[in-house]
Structure formats: structure tokens, C-alpha cells
Amino acid sequence: MHTFNSGIKVIVVGAGFGGLTAAVECHRQGHNVEIYESFPELKVLGDIISFGSNAGRIFHRWSDGDVVARLRPLCIDIQDYGFRIHKWDTGEVVYHQKRKPPSLEAPVLNGHRGELHQVLFNYARDDLGIPIHLGQRVSEYFEDDSAAGIVLKDGQKVLGDVIIAADGVRSKARELVLGYVDKPKSSGYAVWRAWFSNEDMIADPRTKEFCEHGDTFNGWIGPDVHFLFSTIKGGKDCCWVLTHKDDHDIDESWSFPGKLEEVLQVLKDWDPVCKAIVEKTPSLVDWKLVYRDPLPTWISKKGRISLLGDAAHPFLPTSAQGATQAMEDGVSIAVCLRRAGKDHIPAALETHQEIRYDRVKAVQKTGESTRDLWHKTNWSEVKKNPESIGFPREDWIHQFDTEKNAEETFEDIFRSYVELRTTASFPLVSAQASSTVVQ
Ligand SMILES: Cc1cc2nc3c(=O)[nH]c(=O)nc-3n(C[C@H](O)[C@H](O)[C@H](O)COP(=O)(O)OP(=O)(O)OC[C@H]3O[C@@H](n4cnc5c(N)ncnc54)[C@H](O)[C@@H]3O)c2cc1C
Ligand SMILES: *[C@@H]1O[C@H](CO)[C@@H](O)[C@H](O)[C@H]1NC(C)=O
């Protein structure tokens, strides 16, 4: 454990994967960190969530593999089964995508969002002793040249050196940072999603194969629709997501109860196995996907508040990187704060942003490219070249070591920001430095 203390007080808003990771990494890097979260108690919510090996590498460093050991039994194991991609109508397997050999230092961890979230939450609070203040909705943010703070719903103010606003896709902090309300756009798609136990699946001869021999992962690709189905925990739990066109007009990414009849209508000419799976679903959600153009900046004017995770950059689920990129943010910001030190917080945050910005934008794009690959499939091309339809797992995303990268790239970027500030009459936070990122 670290004995180094940076003397930097970090306030994290939000205890999702982004906020929890930022807090754990700030703790690892020797900062004093506390979390403020609006939910009054932890509930196991959601369904499948993916952590790529670039997230696994982060988890692996927490208490030397201890956290991974807690996560792994909750996660899908398709090392043997692989990913089987079917043509939507005939049901034939057009491509059987094999898994890469497992990696101890950078495991892939996909499982129930709520269950994995609980592991992280307990690790941060109970193992590391990070204070997590629940039932505390943050209603305002403020900063000057020497400190930053939050205002809680009851009017209480909390001061720190830096605020990490990991308050999700409907971020309140985003308004403050941008100075205007950034309206989301419809992505033109929605996802129906469900998670349930396997009793009815086992009882049906058409579906029991998915639950009797361990975990499975299958996808059916059709015109402007794709359906992904997995079984987890040795085939005990079943989970599916179906992405389809939906010209909704809502203000934010949000989930509503879904209607089974509508799903079955979409699947009516599909491989009958799809219907056999879906009709056993006890309840589902209809998750509307919104989109945002990349924000011009994640950092407030005086450089002491940074957006992180979904608040800064929402992802489409087809990237399978939303939570992972939120985690990478937390690693990078904690490293930059330690390297810069308490006297250079704004330059630390700007350095963090510069280290992360282009990578995040490039990974965000893969959400669209994978969706388009599947929704506009050229089947004669797939016949000739089956791996062209595989789920892209590019090394530049998955083999990335975000901690190492932040350590290696910090110095040069940081120098340029400090010089910029010094020439603009330090210690006043210069308009010039901000104007490089704030429009
Ligand atoms: C309830 C829920 C269920 C989800 N289910 C899935 C799923 O099934 N599959 C999937 O892929 N992704 C799911 N997501 C999204 C996924 O968790 C995130 O995309 C990803 O992990 C990035 O996390 P984040 O920490 O940036 O944001 P989030 O996970 O959204 O966390 C933001 C946190 O900030 C808190 N917060 C917001 N405003 C305030 C405020 N003013 N004051 C204090 N706290 C505040 C929220 O309560 C929340 O806990 C879900 C998110 C939520 C909140
Ligand atoms: C589909 O793929 C075939 C075979 O590779 C190719 O000849 C054809 O031009 C492609 N069609 C479209 C619309 O791209």
C-alpha cells in the first residue's frame, strides 16, 4: 500500500463505474478522495455490461488480482464456446469467432452490471476505506483560482482542490463546464434488453442447448437489426439485447419498460430460435440510444472541475467500451494529479484531457462502425470472407495500458501547459490557456 500522500483533496461526484474507478485510482496515487452519490442505497440494476481487456488490466492492479478474483465468477466464460454469428433468416452460423487466449494481466470481464458494480463499490468502501456519501445529490458546482466545491441539496458546501464529475449521461456538471445546455441527438436506434434465469429455457428442447453445457454467446445479424444472446454463470442466467431502428424523440438516454409483442413483431421472419428465446422473457426494458457530438472540452474555465465517463463522452453499446473508457479516464486523471502536484491542478487536468481526448473520440466512432457493419451486411462478401462479420477487437483499443501511457506521455504535455500559464502571468489562471480548449 502507498504511504505517499499528495495532499490533494479530490471530490468525486457519482459512484458509477467511472466515479468508483477514479476514486480507487486517486487512492492508489496518494490523493485524499471522497465520493458523493445521489442514490440512497446500492441496488443491483441493469443487465449485461462489457469490460474489455484494457479495463481488465486496470482491475488486475487492484490489490494484486484480488478484485479480478471476485469479478471472474460473475462473468461469462466463452473461452471454449466462442462467439457464433448467424444469418438472421436461415439461422446458419456464418462465422464462428474464437476467443483470444486468456490473459492473466488483462482479462476480459463481461457480466451483470449491477453485480459487478457491487464488487467495485464494496472494494472502494470496505477494502480501501474511501468515504462514499450516499443520498447526496449535488445541485451546484463552484470554483476559483485556489479551490473548487460542490453544493449539496440541503445547501451544505464541500470544498476540495479538484472535482471529478462522474455524474453520468444526464450530467448536471456538463452545463457548468460548457456554459450551455448540450442537447443530445437521437441516434436513430433503440435497444430492447433483458436478463432472466434459465428454467423455461431448459424446459424447451429448442433452447435447452444454450443452458446445459456452460456459457454461450450467439448473435443473429439482420437488416438494420442485430440480436445478441448470451448465457452466463454456467448457463444459469440468460441475457439478450436487440438493437433496432427507432426514431424516438426524447430528451435523454433512458430506459422504459419494453413490450414483448413489439420485439416478436420485429423477429417474425427470423430464425425461429430467436422467437423461442425471446418469448420466455419475463420483463424487458426499451433503452433509447441518444448521441452527443464530442464536447469541445471536459474541463471547467478555471481548470479545477473535470467531467469523466459518460458525462464527458457517452458511448453506443456496439462499441462495448463505454464503461471501460470511463475507467481509463479515472486512471489517467489520478496519474496526472500525482505527477503535477497540488500547485498545478489546472495543468494536470488539461494534460489529462490531452492524453485522453483523441483516443476517446476514436473509440466512440467504433460504436457506429460496428453497428453499420452488422446492419448493412453484404452476405455474398461474408460468404467469401466470413471473418469480415466478426466483432472487431482491435489491438489499439484492447491491448492499451492506460496507466503506462499516462506516465509516459505526461511530462511533455504538462510542460507545455505550465509554460503557457507562466507566460500569461501565473498564478492567474490564464484566458490564453483555457482558450486552447474552451471555445
Ligand atoms: C442504473 C443504471 C443502469 C445501467 N445499466 C446498464 C446496463 O445494463 N448495461 C450497460 O452497458 N450500461 C448500463 N448503464 C450505463 C453504464 O453503467 C455506464 O455507461 C458506464 O458504466 C459509465 O459509467 P459512469 O460512471 O460514467 O456513469 P453512470 O454509471 O451513469 O454513473 C453516474 C452516477 O452519478 C450519479 N449522479 C448523477 N447525478 C448526480 C448528482 N447530481 N449528484 C450526485 N450523484 C449523481 C448517478 O446516480 C450514478 O450513480 C447503466 C447506468 C445506470 C446509472
Ligand atoms: C458485395 O460483395 C460482393 C462480393 O465481394 C461484391 O462483388 C459486391 O460488389 C458487394 N456489393 C456491394 C453493394 O457492396
Coordinates of C-alpha atoms and ligand atoms in Angstrom, one line a residue:
M1 CA 0.0 0.0 0.0
H2 CA 1.0 3.6 -0.7
T3 CA 2.4 5.8 2.1
F4 CA 2.9 8.7 -0.3
N5 CA 0.3 11.5 0.2
S6 CA 0.0 14.2 -2.5
G7 CA -2.0 16.4 -0.2
I8 CA -4.6 16.8 -2.9
K9 CA -8.2 16.6 -1.9
V10 CA -10.4 15.1 -4.7
I11 CA -14.2 15.1 -4.6
V12 CA -15.8 12.6 -6.9
V13 CA -19.4 13.1 -7.9
G14 CA -21.2 9.8 -8.8
A15 CA -20.4 6.2 -7.8
G16 CA -20.9 4.5 -11.2
F17 CA -18.0 2.6 -12.7
G18 CA -16.4 5.9 -13.8
G19 CA -16.6 7.6 -10.3
L20 CA -15.6 4.5 -8.4
T21 CA -12.6 3.8 -10.6
A22 CA -11.5 7.4 -10.4
A23 CA -11.7 7.2 -6.6
V24 CA -9.8 3.9 -6.4
E25 CA -7.1 5.2 -8.7
C26 CA -6.9 8.5 -6.8
H27 CA -6.4 6.5 -3.6
R28 CA -3.7 4.4 -5.3
Q29 CA -1.9 7.6 -6.4
G30 CA -1.9 9.0 -2.9
H31 CA -4.7 11.6 -3.1
N32 CA -7.4 12.1 -0.4
V33 CA -10.6 11.2 -2.1
E34 CA -14.3 11.1 -1.1
I35 CA -17.4 10.3 -3.2
Y36 CA -20.8 12.0 -3.2
E37 CA -23.6 10.0 -4.8
S38 CA -27.3 10.7 -5.2
F39 CA -28.7 7.2 -4.8
P40 CA -29.6 6.5 -1.2
E41 CA -28.6 2.8 -1.2
L42 CA -26.9 0.5 -3.6
K43 CA -29.2 -1.5 -5.8
V44 CA -28.3 -4.2 -8.3
L45 CA -29.5 -2.6 -11.5
G46 CA -29.1 -3.2 -15.2
D47 CA -28.1 -6.2 -17.3
I48 CA -25.1 -7.1 -19.4
I49 CA -22.0 -4.8 -19.3
S50 CA -18.7 -5.4 -21.0
F51 CA -15.2 -4.7 -19.8
G52 CA -12.5 -5.1 -22.5
S53 CA -9.0 -6.3 -21.6
N54 CA -8.0 -2.7 -21.4
A55 CA -10.3 -2.5 -18.4
G56 CA -9.2 -5.9 -17.1
R57 CA -5.6 -4.6 -16.9
I58 CA -6.9 -1.8 -14.6
F59 CA -8.8 -4.2 -12.4
H60 CA -5.9 -6.6 -12.2
R61 CA -3.7 -4.0 -10.5
W62 CA -6.2 -3.5 -7.7
S63 CA -4.9 -5.5 -4.7
D64 CA -2.9 -7.7 -6.9
G65 CA -5.6 -9.6 -8.7
D66 CA -7.9 -9.8 -5.7
V67 CA -10.7 -7.8 -7.3
V68 CA -10.5 -9.8 -10.5
A69 CA -10.8 -12.9 -8.5
R70 CA -14.1 -11.5 -7.1
L71 CA -15.4 -10.4 -10.5
R72 CA -14.5 -13.5 -12.6
P73 CA -17.0 -16.0 -11.1
L74 CA -19.8 -13.5 -12.1
C75 CA -18.6 -13.1 -15.6
I76 CA -19.2 -15.0 -18.8
D77 CA -16.7 -17.7 -19.8
I78 CA -16.8 -18.4 -23.6
Q79 CA -13.2 -19.4 -24.0
D80 CA -14.4 -22.8 -25.5
Y81 CA -17.7 -21.7 -27.0
G82 CA -16.5 -18.5 -28.8
F83 CA -19.0 -16.2 -30.5
R84 CA -21.3 -17.7 -33.1
I85 CA -22.7 -15.4 -35.7
H86 CA -25.9 -16.5 -37.5
K87 CA -27.6 -15.1 -40.6
W88 CA -30.9 -13.8 -39.4
D89 CA -33.4 -15.8 -41.6
T90 CA -31.7 -19.1 -42.2
G91 CA -30.1 -19.3 -38.8
E92 CA -26.9 -20.8 -40.3
V93 CA -23.7 -20.0 -38.5
V94 CA -21.8 -17.8 -41.0
Y95 CA -18.8 -17.2 -38.7
H96 CA -17.5 -18.8 -35.5
Q97 CA -15.3 -16.3 -33.8
K98 CA -12.7 -17.8 -31.5
R99 CA -11.6 -16.1 -28.3
K100 CA -8.0 -15.0 -27.9
P101 CA -6.1 -17.0 -25.3
P102 CA -7.0 -15.7 -21.8
S103 CA -4.6 -13.1 -20.3
L104 CA -3.8 -13.0 -16.6
E105 CA -2.8 -9.3 -16.6
A106 CA -5.6 -8.1 -18.9
P107 CA -8.7 -10.3 -18.6
V108 CA -12.0 -9.6 -20.4
L109 CA -14.8 -9.3 -17.9
N110 CA -18.5 -9.3 -19.1
G111 CA -21.3 -9.8 -16.7
H112 CA -24.3 -8.3 -14.9
R113 CA -23.8 -4.6 -14.5
G114 CA -25.3 -4.5 -11.0
E115 CA -23.4 -7.5 -9.7
L116 CA -20.0 -6.2 -10.9
H117 CA -20.9 -2.7 -9.7
Q118 CA -21.5 -4.1 -6.2
V119 CA -18.0 -5.6 -6.2
L120 CA -16.3 -2.3 -7.1
F121 CA -18.5 -0.4 -4.6
N122 CA -17.6 -2.7 -1.7
Y123 CA -13.9 -2.7 -2.6
A124 CA -13.7 1.1 -2.7
R125 CA -15.7 1.5 0.6
D126 CA -14.7 -1.5 2.7
D127 CA -11.3 -2.6 1.5
L128 CA -9.8 0.9 0.8
G129 CA -12.0 2.9 3.3
I130 CA -12.9 5.5 0.7
P131 CA -15.8 7.6 2.2
I132 CA -18.9 7.2 0.0
H133 CA -21.7 9.6 0.9
L134 CA -25.0 8.3 -0.3
G135 CA -28.2 10.1 -0.7
Q136 CA -26.3 13.3 -1.6
R137 CA -27.4 14.9 -4.7
V138 CA -25.1 17.6 -5.9
S139 CA -27.0 20.7 -7.1
E140 CA -24.2 23.2 -7.9
Y141 CA -20.5 23.4 -8.6
F142 CA -18.2 26.3 -8.0
E143 CA -14.5 27.1 -8.3
D144 CA -12.0 30.0 -8.0
D145 CA -8.2 30.1 -8.5
S146 CA -7.4 28.2 -5.3
A147 CA -10.2 25.7 -4.7
A148 CA -13.4 24.1 -6.1
G149 CA -16.5 22.8 -4.4
I150 CA -19.9 21.3 -4.6
V151 CA -23.2 22.3 -3.1
L152 CA -25.5 19.5 -1.8
K153 CA -29.2 19.5 -1.9
D154 CA -29.5 20.6 1.7
G155 CA -27.3 23.7 1.0
Q156 CA -24.2 22.2 2.6
K157 CA -20.9 23.2 0.8
V158 CA -18.0 20.8 0.4
L159 CA -14.6 22.1 -0.6
G160 CA -11.7 20.4 -2.4
D161 CA -8.8 21.0 -4.7
V162 CA -10.4 19.3 -7.6
I163 CA -13.8 17.9 -8.5
I164 CA -14.3 14.9 -10.7
A165 CA -17.8 15.0 -12.1
A166 CA -18.7 11.4 -13.0
D167 CA -22.4 12.1 -12.9
G168 CA -23.4 10.1 -16.0
V169 CA -25.0 10.7 -19.3
R170 CA -27.5 13.2 -17.9
S171 CA -24.7 15.2 -16.2
K172 CA -25.5 18.4 -14.4
A173 CA -21.9 19.3 -14.3
R174 CA -21.7 19.4 -18.0
E175 CA -23.8 22.6 -18.2
L176 CA -21.4 24.3 -15.9
V177 CA -18.3 23.2 -17.8
L178 CA -19.7 24.1 -21.2
G179 CA -21.6 27.2 -20.2
Y180 CA -24.6 26.0 -22.2
V181 CA -27.0 23.0 -22.3
D182 CA -25.7 20.5 -24.7
K183 CA -28.7 18.8 -26.2
P184 CA -28.4 15.1 -27.1
K185 CA -29.4 13.8 -30.5
S186 CA -31.4 10.7 -31.3
S187 CA -29.1 8.0 -32.6
G188 CA -32.0 6.6 -34.6
Y189 CA -31.7 3.3 -32.7
A190 CA -33.0 1.7 -29.5
V191 CA -32.1 -1.5 -27.7
W192 CA -34.5 -3.9 -26.1
R193 CA -32.7 -5.7 -23.3
A194 CA -33.5 -8.5 -20.8
W195 CA -31.9 -10.7 -18.1
F196 CA -33.6 -13.7 -16.6
S197 CA -33.0 -17.2 -15.2
N198 CA -32.9 -20.3 -17.3
E199 CA -35.9 -22.5 -16.1
D200 CA -38.1 -22.0 -19.1
M201 CA -35.2 -22.3 -21.5
I202 CA -34.2 -25.7 -20.0
A203 CA -37.7 -26.9 -20.3
D204 CA -37.9 -26.2 -24.0
P205 CA -36.0 -28.7 -26.3
R206 CA -35.4 -25.8 -28.8
T207 CA -33.4 -23.7 -26.3
K208 CA -32.0 -26.0 -23.7
E209 CA -28.7 -26.4 -25.6
F210 CA -27.9 -22.9 -24.5
C211 CA -28.1 -23.7 -20.8
E212 CA -26.9 -27.2 -20.4
H213 CA -23.2 -27.1 -21.2
G214 CA -21.9 -23.9 -19.7
D215 CA -21.9 -20.4 -21.1
T216 CA -22.7 -19.5 -24.7
F217 CA -22.7 -16.4 -26.9
N218 CA -24.6 -16.1 -30.2
G219 CA -25.6 -13.3 -32.5
W220 CA -28.1 -13.0 -35.3
I221 CA -27.4 -10.3 -37.8
G222 CA -30.2 -8.9 -40.0
P223 CA -31.2 -5.8 -42.0
D224 CA -30.9 -2.9 -39.6
V225 CA -31.3 -5.2 -36.6
H226 CA -29.0 -7.3 -34.5
F227 CA -29.8 -9.7 -31.7
L228 CA -27.2 -10.9 -29.2
F229 CA -27.9 -13.7 -26.8
S230 CA -25.7 -15.0 -24.0
T231 CA -25.9 -17.4 -21.2
I232 CA -23.8 -16.8 -18.1
K233 CA -22.7 -18.5 -14.8
G234 CA -22.6 -21.9 -16.4
G235 CA -25.8 -21.3 -18.4
K236 CA -27.9 -20.3 -15.3
D237 CA -28.6 -16.7 -16.4
C238 CA -29.9 -15.7 -19.8
C239 CA -29.4 -12.3 -21.4
W240 CA -30.3 -10.8 -24.7
V241 CA -30.1 -7.4 -26.4
L242 CA -31.8 -6.4 -29.6
T243 CA -30.7 -3.2 -31.4
H244 CA -33.2 -1.9 -33.9
K245 CA -34.3 1.3 -35.7
D246 CA -36.3 3.7 -33.5
D247 CA -36.9 7.3 -34.3
H248 CA -37.7 8.3 -30.8
D249 CA -37.9 11.9 -29.7
I250 CA -36.9 12.0 -26.1
D251 CA -34.6 14.3 -24.2
E252 CA -32.2 11.8 -22.8
S253 CA -30.9 8.3 -22.9
W254 CA -33.4 6.5 -20.8
S255 CA -35.0 3.2 -20.3
F256 CA -38.7 2.4 -20.4
P257 CA -40.5 -0.9 -19.9
G258 CA -40.5 -2.7 -23.2
K259 CA -43.3 -4.6 -24.9
L260 CA -42.7 -8.2 -25.9
E261 CA -45.2 -8.1 -28.8
E262 CA -43.1 -5.4 -30.4
V263 CA -40.0 -7.5 -30.2
L264 CA -41.7 -10.5 -31.6
Q265 CA -43.1 -8.4 -34.5
V266 CA -39.5 -7.5 -35.5
L267 CA -38.5 -11.1 -35.3
K268 CA -41.4 -12.6 -37.2
D269 CA -39.5 -13.7 -40.3
W270 CA -36.4 -14.6 -38.3
D271 CA -34.8 -17.9 -37.4
P272 CA -37.5 -19.5 -35.1
V273 CA -34.8 -20.0 -32.4
C274 CA -34.8 -16.2 -31.8
K275 CA -38.5 -16.2 -31.1
A276 CA -38.1 -19.3 -28.8
I277 CA -35.6 -17.4 -26.7
V278 CA -37.4 -14.1 -26.6
E279 CA -40.9 -15.4 -25.7
K280 CA -39.5 -16.7 -22.4
T281 CA -38.6 -13.2 -21.3
P282 CA -40.5 -12.2 -18.1
S283 CA -39.8 -8.5 -18.5
L284 CA -37.6 -6.2 -20.6
V285 CA -36.5 -2.6 -21.0
D286 CA -36.6 -0.4 -24.0
W287 CA -33.4 1.6 -23.9
K288 CA -33.4 4.6 -26.2
L289 CA -29.9 5.5 -27.5
V290 CA -29.0 9.1 -27.8
Y291 CA -25.9 10.5 -29.2
R292 CA -23.7 13.5 -28.5
D293 CA -21.1 15.1 -30.6
P294 CA -17.8 15.1 -28.8
L295 CA -17.7 18.0 -26.3
P296 CA -15.2 20.8 -27.0
T297 CA -13.8 20.4 -23.5
W298 CA -14.3 18.3 -20.4
I299 CA -12.7 20.9 -18.1
S300 CA -14.2 24.0 -16.4
K301 CA -12.9 27.5 -17.1
K302 CA -10.7 27.7 -14.0
G303 CA -9.4 24.2 -14.5
R304 CA -10.5 22.5 -11.3
I305 CA -13.5 20.6 -12.4
S306 CA -13.4 17.7 -14.9
L307 CA -16.2 15.7 -16.4
L308 CA -15.4 12.0 -16.6
G309 CA -17.0 8.9 -18.1
D310 CA -20.5 9.2 -19.7
A311 CA -20.8 12.8 -18.5
A312 CA -17.9 13.7 -20.9
H313 CA -18.5 11.1 -23.6
P314 CA -21.5 8.8 -24.0
F315 CA -20.9 5.6 -26.0
L316 CA -23.1 3.4 -28.1
P317 CA -23.3 -0.1 -26.7
T318 CA -21.9 -1.5 -30.0
S319 CA -18.5 -0.2 -29.0
A320 CA -18.7 -2.3 -25.9
Q321 CA -16.3 0.3 -24.4
G322 CA -18.4 2.8 -22.5
A323 CA -17.6 1.6 -19.0
T324 CA -14.1 0.8 -20.0
Q325 CA -13.3 4.2 -21.3
A326 CA -14.8 5.7 -18.1
M327 CA -12.3 3.6 -16.2
E328 CA -9.4 4.7 -18.4
D329 CA -10.3 8.3 -17.6
G330 CA -10.1 7.7 -13.9
V331 CA -6.6 6.1 -14.2
S332 CA -5.3 8.9 -16.3
I333 CA -6.6 11.8 -14.2
A334 CA -5.2 10.2 -11.0
V335 CA -1.7 9.8 -12.6
C336 CA -1.8 13.4 -13.9
L337 CA -2.7 14.9 -10.5
R338 CA 0.1 13.0 -8.8
R339 CA 2.7 14.0 -11.4
A340 CA 1.6 17.6 -11.5
G341 CA 1.2 18.1 -7.7
K342 CA -1.1 20.3 -5.7
D343 CA 0.2 23.6 -7.1
H344 CA -0.6 22.7 -10.7
I345 CA -4.1 21.3 -10.7
P346 CA -5.4 23.1 -13.9
A347 CA -2.4 22.0 -15.9
A348 CA -2.9 18.5 -14.5
L349 CA -6.5 18.3 -15.8
E350 CA -5.6 19.8 -19.2
T351 CA -2.8 17.3 -19.6
H352 CA -5.2 14.5 -18.7
Q353 CA -7.6 15.8 -21.3
E354 CA -5.0 16.0 -24.0
I355 CA -3.8 12.5 -23.2
R356 CA -7.3 11.1 -23.5
Y357 CA -9.3 13.2 -25.9
D358 CA -8.3 11.8 -29.4
R359 CA -8.3 8.2 -28.1
V360 CA -11.8 8.5 -26.6
K361 CA -13.1 10.1 -29.8
A362 CA -11.7 7.3 -32.0
V363 CA -13.1 4.6 -29.7
Q364 CA -16.5 6.3 -29.7
K365 CA -16.6 6.0 -33.5
T366 CA -16.3 2.2 -33.4
G367 CA -19.8 2.2 -31.8
E368 CA -21.2 3.4 -35.1
S369 CA -18.8 1.4 -37.4
T370 CA -19.6 -1.9 -35.7
R371 CA -23.3 -1.2 -35.9
D372 CA -23.1 -0.3 -39.5
L373 CA -21.0 -3.3 -40.3
W374 CA -23.8 -5.5 -38.9
H375 CA -26.8 -3.6 -40.1
K376 CA -25.7 -3.3 -43.7
T377 CA -24.2 -6.7 -44.2
N378 CA -23.2 -7.8 -47.7
W379 CA -23.9 -11.5 -47.5
S380 CA -22.0 -12.5 -50.6
E381 CA -19.0 -10.8 -49.1
V382 CA -19.5 -12.7 -45.9
K383 CA -19.6 -16.0 -47.8
K384 CA -16.2 -15.2 -49.4
N385 CA -14.7 -13.7 -46.3
P386 CA -16.5 -14.9 -43.1
E387 CA -14.3 -13.1 -40.6
S388 CA -15.4 -9.8 -42.1
I389 CA -18.5 -10.0 -40.0
G390 CA -16.7 -10.8 -36.7
F391 CA -16.9 -8.5 -33.7
P392 CA -13.9 -6.1 -34.3
R393 CA -11.4 -6.4 -31.4
E394 CA -8.7 -4.1 -32.4
D395 CA -5.4 -4.2 -30.5
W396 CA -5.1 -0.4 -30.3
I397 CA -8.2 -0.4 -28.1
H398 CA -7.8 -3.7 -26.2
Q399 CA -4.0 -4.0 -25.7
F400 CA -3.7 -0.4 -24.4
D401 CA -2.2 0.2 -21.0
T402 CA -3.7 3.5 -19.9
E403 CA -1.6 3.9 -16.8
K404 CA 1.7 3.3 -18.6
N405 CA 0.6 5.6 -21.4
A406 CA -0.3 8.4 -18.9
E407 CA 3.1 8.0 -17.1
E408 CA 5.0 8.1 -20.4
T409 CA 3.2 11.0 -22.1
F410 CA 2.6 13.2 -19.1
E411 CA 5.9 15.2 -19.0
D412 CA 6.0 16.8 -22.4
I413 CA 2.3 17.8 -22.5
F414 CA 2.4 19.1 -18.9
R415 CA 5.5 21.3 -19.6
S416 CA 3.7 23.0 -22.5
Y417 CA 0.7 23.8 -20.3
V418 CA 2.8 25.1 -17.4
E419 CA 4.8 27.3 -19.8
L420 CA 1.6 28.6 -21.3
R421 CA 0.4 29.6 -17.9
T422 CA 3.6 31.1 -16.8
T423 CA 3.9 33.4 -19.8
A424 CA 0.3 34.6 -19.2
S425 CA 1.2 35.9 -15.7
F426 CA 0.9 32.9 -13.4
P427 CA -0.7 32.3 -10.9
L428 CA -3.8 33.9 -12.5
V429 CA -5.5 31.1 -14.5
S430 CA -4.9 32.5 -17.9
A431 CA -7.6 33.0 -20.5
Q432 CA -5.0 32.0 -23.0
A433 CA -4.5 28.5 -21.5
S434 CA -8.2 28.0 -21.3
S435 CA -8.9 29.2 -24.8
T436 CA -6.9 26.4 -26.3
V437 CA -9.7 24.1 -25.2
V438 CA -12.7 26.2 -24.4
Q439 CA -14.3 27.8 -27.4
Ligands
LIG1 C1 -28.9 2.4 -13.1 C2 -28.0 2.2 -14.3 C3 -28.1 1.1 -15.0 C4 -27.3 0.8 -16.1 N1 -27.4 -0.3 -16.8 C5 -26.5 -0.6 -17.8 C6 -26.5 -1.8 -18.5 O1 -27.4 -2.7 -18.2 N2 -25.7 -2.0 -19.5 C7 -24.7 -1.1 -19.8 O2 -23.9 -1.3 -20.7 N3 -24.7 0.1 -19.2 C8 -25.6 0.4 -18.2 N4 -25.5 1.6 -17.6 C9 -24.5 2.6 -18.1 C10 -23.1 2.3 -17.6 O3 -23.1 1.9 -16.3 C11 -22.3 3.5 -17.9 O4 -22.4 3.8 -19.3 C12 -20.8 3.3 -17.7 O5 -20.5 2.4 -16.7 C13 -20.1 4.7 -17.5 O6 -20.3 5.0 -16.1 P1 -20.3 6.4 -15.5 O7 -19.8 6.2 -14.1 O8 -19.7 7.4 -16.3 O9 -21.9 6.8 -15.4 P2 -23.1 6.1 -14.6 O10 -22.9 4.7 -14.5 O11 -24.3 6.6 -15.2 O12 -22.9 6.7 -13.1 C14 -23.3 8.1 -12.8 C15 -23.6 8.1 -11.3 O13 -23.7 9.5 -10.9 C16 -24.8 9.6 -10.0 N5 -25.3 11.0 -10.1 C17 -25.9 11.6 -11.2 N6 -26.2 12.9 -10.9 C18 -25.8 13.1 -9.7 C19 -25.8 14.3 -8.8 N7 -26.3 15.4 -9.2 N8 -25.3 14.2 -7.6 C20 -24.7 13.0 -7.1 N9 -24.7 11.9 -7.9 C21 -25.2 11.9 -9.1 C22 -25.8 8.6 -10.5 O14 -26.8 8.2 -9.5 C23 -24.9 7.4 -11.0 O15 -24.7 6.5 -9.9 C24 -26.3 1.8 -16.5 C25 -26.2 3.0 -15.8 C26 -27.1 3.2 -14.7 C27 -26.9 4.5 -13.9
LIG2 C1 -21.0 -7.4 -52.1 O1 -19.9 -8.2 -52.1 C2 -19.6 -8.8 -53.4 C3 -18.5 -9.8 -53.2 O2 -17.4 -9.4 -52.5 C4 -19.2 -7.6 -54.3 O3 -18.9 -8.1 -55.6 C5 -20.3 -6.6 -54.4 O4 -19.9 -5.5 -55.1 C6 -20.7 -6.2 -53.0 N1 -21.9 -5.3 -53.1 C7 -22.0 -4.1 -52.5 C8 -23.3 -3.4 -52.7 O5 -21.0 -3.6 -51.9

